[in-house]
PDB file of N, CA and C in Angstrom:
ATOM      1  N   MET A 735      80.500  95.247 109.690  1.00 53.00           N
ATOM      2  CA  MET A 735      80.305  94.264 108.642  1.00 53.00           C
ATOM      3  C   MET A 735      79.452  94.875 107.541  1.00 53.00           C
ATOM      4  N   GLN A 736      79.843  94.655 106.292  1.00 66.00           N
ATOM      5  CA  GLN A 736      79.077  95.128 105.160  1.00 66.00           C
ATOM      6  C   GLN A 736      78.627  93.928 104.344  1.00 66.00           C
ATOM      7  N   LEU A 737      77.364  93.925 103.988  1.00 71.00           N
ATOM      8  CA  LEU A 737      76.826  92.846 103.169  1.00 71.00           C
ATOM      9  C   LEU A 737      76.977  93.200 101.700  1.00 71.00           C
ATOM     10  N   GLY A 738      77.131  92.195 100.876  1.00 83.00           N
ATOM     11  CA  GLY A 738      77.243  92.394  99.448  1.00 83.00           C
ATOM     12  C   GLY A 738      75.879  92.415  98.788  1.00 83.00           C
ATOM     13  N   THR A 739      75.887  92.551  97.482  1.00 94.00           N
ATOM     14  CA  THR A 739      74.654  92.573  96.703  1.00 94.00           C
ATOM     15  C   THR A 739      74.954  92.083  95.302  1.00 94.00           C
ATOM     16  N   ARG A 740      73.902  91.745  94.559  1.00 96.00           N
ATOM     17  CA  ARG A 740      74.040  91.301  93.164  1.00 96.00           C
ATOM     18  C   ARG A 740      73.136  92.136  92.281  1.00 96.00           C
ATOM     19  N   TRP A 741      73.555  92.318  91.026  1.00 96.00           N
ATOM     20  CA  TRP A 741      72.726  92.997  90.038  1.00 96.00           C
ATOM     21  C   TRP A 741      73.166  92.570  88.649  1.00 96.00           C
ATOM     22  N   SER A 742      72.265  92.718  87.695  1.00 94.00           N
ATOM     23  CA  SER A 742      72.547  92.334  86.307  1.00 94.00           C
ATOM     24  C   SER A 742      73.372  93.400  85.610  1.00 94.00           C
ATOM     25  N   ALA A 743      74.271  92.945  84.747  1.00 93.00           N
ATOM     26  CA  ALA A 743      75.042  93.875  83.924  1.00 93.00           C
ATOM     27  C   ALA A 743      74.073  94.694  83.068  1.00 93.00           C
ATOM     28  N   HIS A 744      74.480  95.887  82.737  1.00 91.00           N
ATOM     29  CA  HIS A 744      73.710  96.809  81.901  1.00 91.00           C
ATOM     30  C   HIS A 744      72.465  97.347  82.600  1.00 91.00           C
ATOM     31  N   THR A 745      72.427  97.248  83.927  1.00 93.00           N
ATOM     32  CA  THR A 745      71.368  97.895  84.707  1.00 93.00           C
ATOM     33  C   THR A 745      72.057  98.827  85.699  1.00 93.00           C
ATOM     34  N   GLU A 746      71.296  99.705  86.303  1.00 95.00           N
ATOM     35  CA  GLU A 746      71.854 100.639  87.280  1.00 95.00           C
ATOM     36  C   GLU A 746      72.349  99.877  88.502  1.00 95.00           C
ATOM     37  N   PRO A 747      73.619 100.062  88.866  1.00 96.00           N
ATOM     38  CA  PRO A 747      74.117  99.383  90.065  1.00 96.00           C
ATOM     39  C   PRO A 747      73.373  99.860  91.312  1.00 96.00           C
ATOM     40  N   PRO A 748      73.240  99.007  92.302  1.00 95.00           N
ATOM     41  CA  PRO A 748      72.602  99.419  93.554  1.00 95.00           C
ATOM     42  C   PRO A 748      73.383 100.558  94.221  1.00 95.00           C
ATOM     43  N   THR A 749      72.732 101.264  95.099  1.00 94.00           N
ATOM     44  CA  THR A 749      73.385 102.379  95.784  1.00 94.00           C
ATOM     45  C   THR A 749      74.571 101.922  96.623  1.00 94.00           C
ATOM     46  N   ALA A 750      74.623 100.660  96.992  1.00 93.00           N
ATOM     47  CA  ALA A 750      75.746 100.135  97.781  1.00 93.00           C
ATOM     48  C   ALA A 750      77.056 100.117  96.997  1.00 93.00           C
ATOM     49  N   VAL A 751      76.981 100.195  95.667  1.00 96.00           N
ATOM     50  CA  VAL A 751      78.200 100.177  94.845  1.00 96.00           C
ATOM     51  C   VAL A 751      78.841 101.563  94.912  1.00 96.00           C
ATOM     52  N   PRO A 752      80.076 101.650  95.406  1.00 96.00           N
ATOM     53  CA  PRO A 752      80.731 102.948  95.542  1.00 96.00           C
ATOM     54  C   PRO A 752      80.884 103.674  94.201  1.00 96.00           C
ATOM     55  N   ALA A 753      80.725 104.983  94.248  1.00 97.00           N
ATOM     56  CA  ALA A 753      80.814 105.806  93.039  1.00 97.00           C
ATOM     57  C   ALA A 753      82.150 105.642  92.325  1.00 97.00           C
ATOM     58  N   ILE A 754      83.217 105.418  93.064  1.00 97.00           N
ATOM     59  CA  ILE A 754      84.545 105.294  92.456  1.00 97.00           C
ATOM     60  C   ILE A 754      84.652 104.073  91.535  1.00 97.00           C
ATOM     61  N   LEU A 755      83.860 103.027  91.777  1.00 98.00           N
ATOM     62  CA  LEU A 755      83.899 101.826  90.933  1.00 98.00           C
ATOM     63  C   LEU A 755      83.014 101.947  89.694  1.00 98.00           C
ATOM     64  N   ARG A 756      81.998 102.784  89.755  1.00 97.00           N
ATOM     65  CA  ARG A 756      80.979 102.832  88.699  1.00 97.00           C
ATOM     66  C   ARG A 756      81.507 103.110  87.290  1.00 97.00           C
ATOM     67  N   PRO A 757      82.438 104.068  87.089  1.00 97.00           N
ATOM     68  CA  PRO A 757      82.937 104.286  85.717  1.00 97.00           C
ATOM     69  C   PRO A 757      83.598 103.052  85.114  1.00 97.00           C
ATOM     70  N   GLN A 758      84.370 102.318  85.905  1.00 97.00           N
ATOM     71  CA  GLN A 758      85.024 101.121  85.369  1.00 97.00           C
ATOM     72  C   GLN A 758      84.034  99.984  85.156  1.00 97.00           C
ATOM     73  N   ILE A 759      83.029  99.883  86.011  1.00 97.00           N
ATOM     74  CA  ILE A 759      81.981  98.885  85.787  1.00 97.00           C
ATOM     75  C   ILE A 759      81.286  99.178  84.462  1.00 97.00           C
ATOM     76  N   ARG A 760      80.972 100.455  84.212  1.00 96.00           N
ATOM     77  CA  ARG A 760      80.351 100.840  82.944  1.00 96.00           C
ATOM     78  C   ARG A 760      81.262 100.523  81.768  1.00 96.00           C
ATOM     79  N   ALA A 761      82.563 100.790  81.920  1.00 96.00           N
ATOM     80  CA  ALA A 761      83.517 100.517  80.838  1.00 96.00           C
ATOM     81  C   ALA A 761      83.579  99.025  80.527  1.00 96.00           C
ATOM     82  N   VAL A 762      83.578  98.193  81.554  1.00 95.00           N
ATOM     83  CA  VAL A 762      83.567  96.739  81.349  1.00 95.00           C
ATOM     84  C   VAL A 762      82.293  96.336  80.616  1.00 95.00           C
ATOM     85  N   GLU A 763      81.166  96.885  81.028  1.00 93.00           N
ATOM     86  CA  GLU A 763      79.897  96.543  80.379  1.00 93.00           C
ATOM     87  C   GLU A 763      79.861  97.007  78.933  1.00 93.00           C
ATOM     88  N   ASP A 764      80.470  98.166  78.632  1.00 92.00           N
ATOM     89  CA  ASP A 764      80.539  98.642  77.244  1.00 92.00           C
ATOM     90  C   ASP A 764      81.345  97.667  76.384  1.00 92.00           C
ATOM     91  N   LEU A 765      82.465  97.177  76.916  1.00 90.00           N
ATOM     92  CA  LEU A 765      83.257  96.186  76.182  1.00 90.00           C
ATOM     93  C   LEU A 765      82.503  94.869  76.052  1.00 90.00           C
ATOM     94  N   LEU A 766      81.805  94.506  77.092  1.00 85.00           N
ATOM     95  CA  LEU A 766      81.036  93.270  77.115  1.00 85.00           C
ATOM     96  C   LEU A 766      79.959  93.274  76.040  1.00 85.00           C
ATOM     97  N   ALA A 767      79.347  94.431  75.826  1.00 79.00           N
ATOM     98  CA  ALA A 767      78.281  94.550  74.833  1.00 79.00           C
ATOM     99  C   ALA A 767      78.792  94.271  73.417  1.00 79.00           C
ATOM    100  N   GLN A 768      80.096  94.396  73.215  1.00 78.00           N
ATOM    101  CA  GLN A 768      80.687  94.163  71.899  1.00 78.00           C
ATOM    102  C   GLN A 768      81.079  92.705  71.674  1.00 78.00           C
ATOM    103  N   THR A 769      80.801  91.842  72.652  1.00 76.00           N
ATOM    104  CA  THR A 769      81.184  90.441  72.559  1.00 76.00           C
ATOM    105  C   THR A 769      79.971  89.537  72.724  1.00 76.00           C
ATOM    106  N   ASP A 770      80.163  88.258  72.508  1.00 68.00           N
ATOM    107  CA  ASP A 770      79.100  87.281  72.732  1.00 68.00           C
ATOM    108  C   ASP A 770      78.742  87.165  74.206  1.00 68.00           C
ATOM    109  N   LEU A 771      79.665  87.570  75.094  1.00 61.00           N
ATOM    110  CA  LEU A 771      79.405  87.479  76.532  1.00 61.00           C
ATOM    111  C   LEU A 771      78.332  88.459  76.976  1.00 61.00           C
ATOM    112  N   GLY A 772      78.058  89.471  76.147  1.00 54.00           N
ATOM    113  CA  GLY A 772      77.064  90.469  76.513  1.00 54.00           C
ATOM    114  C   GLY A 772      75.653  90.114  76.112  1.00 54.00           C
ATOM    115  N   THR A 773      75.439  88.918  75.565  1.00 60.00           N
ATOM    116  CA  THR A 773      74.105  88.524  75.135  1.00 60.00           C
ATOM    117  C   THR A 773      73.292  87.993  76.305  1.00 60.00           C
ATOM    118  N   GLN A 774      72.013  87.821  76.059  1.00 65.00           N
ATOM    119  CA  GLN A 774      71.110  87.358  77.121  1.00 65.00           C
ATOM    120  C   GLN A 774      71.381  85.904  77.452  1.00 65.00           C
ATOM    121  N   PRO A 775      71.259  85.467  78.662  1.00 80.00           N
ATOM    122  CA  PRO A 775      70.965  86.345  79.790  1.00 80.00           C
ATOM    123  C   PRO A 775      72.204  87.148  80.176  1.00 80.00           C
ATOM    124  N   SER A 776      71.980  88.356  80.634  1.00 85.00           N
ATOM    125  CA  SER A 776      73.093  89.214  81.045  1.00 85.00           C
ATOM    126  C   SER A 776      73.825  88.604  82.229  1.00 85.00           C
ATOM    127  N   PRO A 777      75.149  88.676  82.206  1.00 92.00           N
ATOM    128  CA  PRO A 777      75.881  88.217  83.388  1.00 92.00           C
ATOM    129  C   PRO A 777      75.548  89.118  84.566  1.00 92.00           C
ATOM    130  N   ARG A 778      75.822  88.636  85.758  1.00 95.00           N
ATOM    131  CA  ARG A 778      75.500  89.395  86.960  1.00 95.00           C
ATOM    132  C   ARG A 778      76.776  89.764  87.711  1.00 95.00           C
ATOM    133  N   TRP A 779      76.725  90.920  88.338  1.00 96.00           N
ATOM    134  CA  TRP A 779      77.786  91.398  89.201  1.00 96.00           C
ATOM    135  C   TRP A 779      77.504  90.961  90.635  1.00 96.00           C
ATOM    136  N   THR A 780      78.562  90.734  91.385  1.00 96.00           N
ATOM    137  CA  THR A 780      78.460  90.484  92.820  1.00 96.00           C
ATOM    138  C   THR A 780      79.383  91.467  93.517  1.00 96.00           C
ATOM    139  N   LEU A 781      78.822  92.253  94.442  1.00 97.00           N
ATOM    140  CA  LEU A 781      79.620  93.178  95.233  1.00 97.00           C
ATOM    141  C   LEU A 781      79.904  92.548  96.582  1.00 97.00           C
ATOM    142  N   THR A 782      81.179  92.457  96.935  1.00 95.00           N
ATOM    143  CA  THR A 782      81.589  91.983  98.250  1.00 95.00           C
ATOM    144  C   THR A 782      82.598  92.981  98.810  1.00 95.00           C
ATOM    145  N   TRP A 783      82.974  92.779 100.032  1.00 94.00           N
ATOM    146  CA  TRP A 783      83.931  93.666 100.693  1.00 94.00           C
ATOM    147  C   TRP A 783      85.023  92.814 101.329  1.00 94.00           C
ATOM    148  N   LEU A 784      86.266  93.238 101.151  1.00 91.00           N
ATOM    149  CA  LEU A 784      87.399  92.547 101.760  1.00 91.00           C
ATOM    150  C   LEU A 784      88.275  93.604 102.420  1.00 91.00           C
ATOM    151  N   GLU A 785      88.475  93.461 103.706  1.00 89.00           N
ATOM    152  CA  GLU A 785      89.275  94.424 104.470  1.00 89.00           C
ATOM    153  C   GLU A 785      88.784  95.849 104.245  1.00 89.00           C
ATOM    154  N   GLY A 786      87.455  96.006 104.155  1.00 90.00           N
ATOM    155  CA  GLY A 786      86.855  97.324 104.000  1.00 90.00           C
ATOM    156  C   GLY A 786      86.877  97.880 102.592  1.00 90.00           C
ATOM    157  N   ARG A 787      87.415  97.115 101.643  1.00 94.00           N
ATOM    158  CA  ARG A 787      87.473  97.587 100.252  1.00 94.00           C
ATOM    159  C   ARG A 787      86.456  96.841  99.394  1.00 94.00           C
ATOM    160  N   PRO A 788      85.763  97.575  98.493  1.00 95.00           N
ATOM    161  CA  PRO A 788      84.752  96.943  97.647  1.00 95.00           C
ATOM    162  C   PRO A 788      85.381  96.146  96.509  1.00 95.00           C
ATOM    163  N   ILE A 789      84.726  95.033  96.180  1.00 96.00           N
ATOM    164  CA  ILE A 789      85.133  94.187  95.063  1.00 96.00           C
ATOM    165  C   ILE A 789      83.879  93.833  94.284  1.00 96.00           C
ATOM    166  N   ALA A 790      83.823  94.233  93.020  1.00 97.00           N
ATOM    167  CA  ALA A 790      82.702  93.886  92.148  1.00 97.00           C
ATOM    168  C   ALA A 790      83.204  92.850  91.151  1.00 97.00           C
ATOM    169  N   GLU A 791      82.593  91.666  91.181  1.00 96.00           N
ATOM    170  CA  GLU A 791      83.014  90.592  90.279  1.00 96.00           C
ATOM    171  C   GLU A 791      81.866  90.209  89.371  1.00 96.00           C
ATOM    172  N   LEU A 792      82.144  90.193  88.076  1.00 95.00           N
ATOM    173  CA  LEU A 792      81.170  89.798  87.074  1.00 95.00           C
ATOM    174  C   LEU A 792      81.241  88.292  86.887  1.00 95.00           C
ATOM    175  N   ASP A 793      80.121  87.670  86.538  1.00 92.00           N
ATOM    176  CA  ASP A 793      80.084  86.216  86.327  1.00 92.00           C
ATOM    177  C   ASP A 793      81.117  85.745  85.304  1.00 92.00           C
ATOM    178  N   THR A 794      81.558  86.630  84.421  1.00 90.00           N
ATOM    179  CA  THR A 794      82.548  86.266  83.406  1.00 90.00           C
ATOM    180  C   THR A 794      83.960  86.181  83.965  1.00 90.00           C
ATOM    181  N   GLY A 795      84.149  86.604  85.234  1.00 93.00           N
ATOM    182  CA  GLY A 795      85.456  86.558  85.859  1.00 93.00           C
ATOM    183  C   GLY A 795      86.156  87.895  85.937  1.00 93.00           C
ATOM    184  N   VAL A 796      85.563  88.947  85.391  1.00 95.00           N
ATOM    185  CA  VAL A 796      86.159  90.270  85.475  1.00 95.00           C
ATOM    186  C   VAL A 796      85.918  90.829  86.876  1.00 95.00           C
ATOM    187  N   ILE A 797      86.962  91.424  87.446  1.00 97.00           N
ATOM    188  CA  ILE A 797      86.891  91.980  88.795  1.00 97.00           C
ATOM    189  C   ILE A 797      87.275  93.449  88.751  1.00 97.00           C
ATOM    190  N   VAL A 798      86.437  94.282  89.366  1.00 98.00           N
ATOM    191  CA  VAL A 798      86.711  95.708  89.529  1.00 98.00           C
ATOM    192  C   VAL A 798      86.827  95.941  91.029  1.00 98.00           C
ATOM    193  N   SER A 799      87.979  96.440  91.462  1.00 97.00           N
ATOM    194  CA  SER A 799      88.200  96.601  92.899  1.00 97.00           C
ATOM    195  C   SER A 799      89.098  97.804  93.163  1.00 97.00           C
ATOM    196  N   LEU A 800      89.335  98.050  94.452  1.00 96.00           N
ATOM    197  CA  LEU A 800      90.281  99.082  94.866  1.00 96.00           C
ATOM    198  C   LEU A 800      91.522  98.399  95.416  1.00 96.00           C
ATOM    199  N   ASP A 801      92.700  98.935  95.058  1.00 94.00           N
ATOM    200  CA  ASP A 801      93.914  98.397  95.653  1.00 94.00           C
ATOM    201  C   ASP A 801      94.173  99.105  96.984  1.00 94.00           C
ATOM    202  N   ALA A 802      95.248  98.775  97.646  1.00 91.00           N
ATOM    203  CA  ALA A 802      95.545  99.328  98.964  1.00 91.00           C
ATOM    204  C   ALA A 802      95.714 100.847  98.952  1.00 91.00           C
ATOM    205  N   SER A 803      96.112 101.401  97.805  1.00 94.00           N
ATOM    206  CA  SER A 803      96.294 102.854  97.715  1.00 94.00           C
ATOM    207  C   SER A 803      94.998 103.583  97.353  1.00 94.00           C
ATOM    208  N   GLY A 804      93.931 102.823  97.074  1.00 94.00           N
ATOM    209  CA  GLY A 804      92.649 103.430  96.723  1.00 94.00           C
ATOM    210  C   GLY A 804      92.424 103.592  95.229  1.00 94.00           C
ATOM    211  N   ALA A 805      93.324 103.070  94.403  1.00 96.00           N
ATOM    212  CA  ALA A 805      93.168 103.133  92.953  1.00 96.00           C
ATOM    213  C   ALA A 805      92.258 102.007  92.474  1.00 96.00           C
ATOM    214  N   VAL A 806      91.455 102.286  91.443  1.00 97.00           N
ATOM    215  CA  VAL A 806      90.578 101.273  90.864  1.00 97.00           C
ATOM    216  C   VAL A 806      91.398 100.357  89.973  1.00 97.00           C
ATOM    217  N   VAL A 807      91.203  99.052  90.139  1.00 96.00           N
ATOM    218  CA  VAL A 807      91.925  98.035  89.376  1.00 96.00           C
ATOM    219  C   VAL A 807      90.897  97.146  88.686  1.00 96.00           C
ATOM    220  N   VAL A 808      91.121  96.878  87.400  1.00 96.00           N
ATOM    221  CA  VAL A 808      90.280  95.949  86.647  1.00 96.00           C
ATOM    222  C   VAL A 808      91.162  94.790  86.235  1.00 96.00           C
ATOM    223  N   ARG A 809      90.714  93.578  86.577  1.00 95.00           N
ATOM    224  CA  ARG A 809      91.505  92.396  86.232  1.00 95.00           C
ATOM    225  C   ARG A 809      90.563  91.215  86.012  1.00 95.00           C
ATOM    226  N   HIS A 810      91.116  90.131  85.557  1.00 91.00           N
ATOM    227  CA  HIS A 810      90.372  88.892  85.387  1.00 91.00           C
ATOM    228  C   HIS A 810      90.730  87.980  86.544  1.00 91.00           C
ATOM    229  N   ASP A 811      89.816  87.130  86.964  1.00 83.00           N
ATOM    230  CA  ASP A 811      90.080  86.281  88.139  1.00 83.00           C
ATOM    231  C   ASP A 811      91.262  85.340  87.966  1.00 83.00           C
ATOM    232  N   GLU A 812      91.772  85.191  86.767  1.00 73.00           N
ATOM    233  CA  GLU A 812      92.971  84.388  86.533  1.00 73.00           C
ATOM    234  C   GLU A 812      94.214  85.267  86.522  1.00 73.00           C
ATOM    235  N   ASP A 813      94.058  86.498  87.055  1.00 54.00           N
ATOM    236  CA  ASP A 813      95.132  87.485  87.137  1.00 54.00           C
ATOM    237  C   ASP A 813      95.605  87.958  85.772  1.00 54.00           C
ATOM    238  N   ASP A 814      94.810  87.773  84.727  1.00 47.00           N
ATOM    239  CA  ASP A 814      95.129  88.330  83.419  1.00 47.00           C
ATOM    240  C   ASP A 814      94.628  89.757  83.373  1.00 47.00           C
ATOM    241  N   GLU A 815      95.350  90.630  82.696  1.00 47.00           N
ATOM    242  CA  GLU A 815      94.890  92.001  82.516  1.00 47.00           C
ATOM    243  C   GLU A 815      93.645  91.994  81.641  1.00 47.00           C
ATOM    244  N   PHE A 816      92.613  92.740  82.026  1.00 43.00           N
ATOM    245  CA  PHE A 816      91.415  92.853  81.200  1.00 43.00           C
ATOM    246  C   PHE A 816      91.364  94.212  80.540  1.00 43.00           C
ATOM    247  N   ALA A 817      91.683  95.243  81.275  1.00 41.00           N
ATOM    248  CA  ALA A 817      91.588  96.593  80.721  1.00 41.00           C
ATOM    249  C   ALA A 817      92.742  97.431  81.202  1.00 41.00           C
TER     250      ALA A 817
END
């Protein structure tokens, strides 16, 4: 069993966040900084695990995860493409 964690956008992710997700998390935060959603208070990420795969979800609904093949996927919780 793996426990999740939370952290604020635009801060260093905890060590529990896999390195493979970090570039896309940074890319989402860079885009976020260009919008009203990036203003204070900063949205927070939640890291959870499903079937052994990490899922990082931002309070805005953006999800960064791994698919079954191990590729990083960025999507919105309404299944809309984000990036």
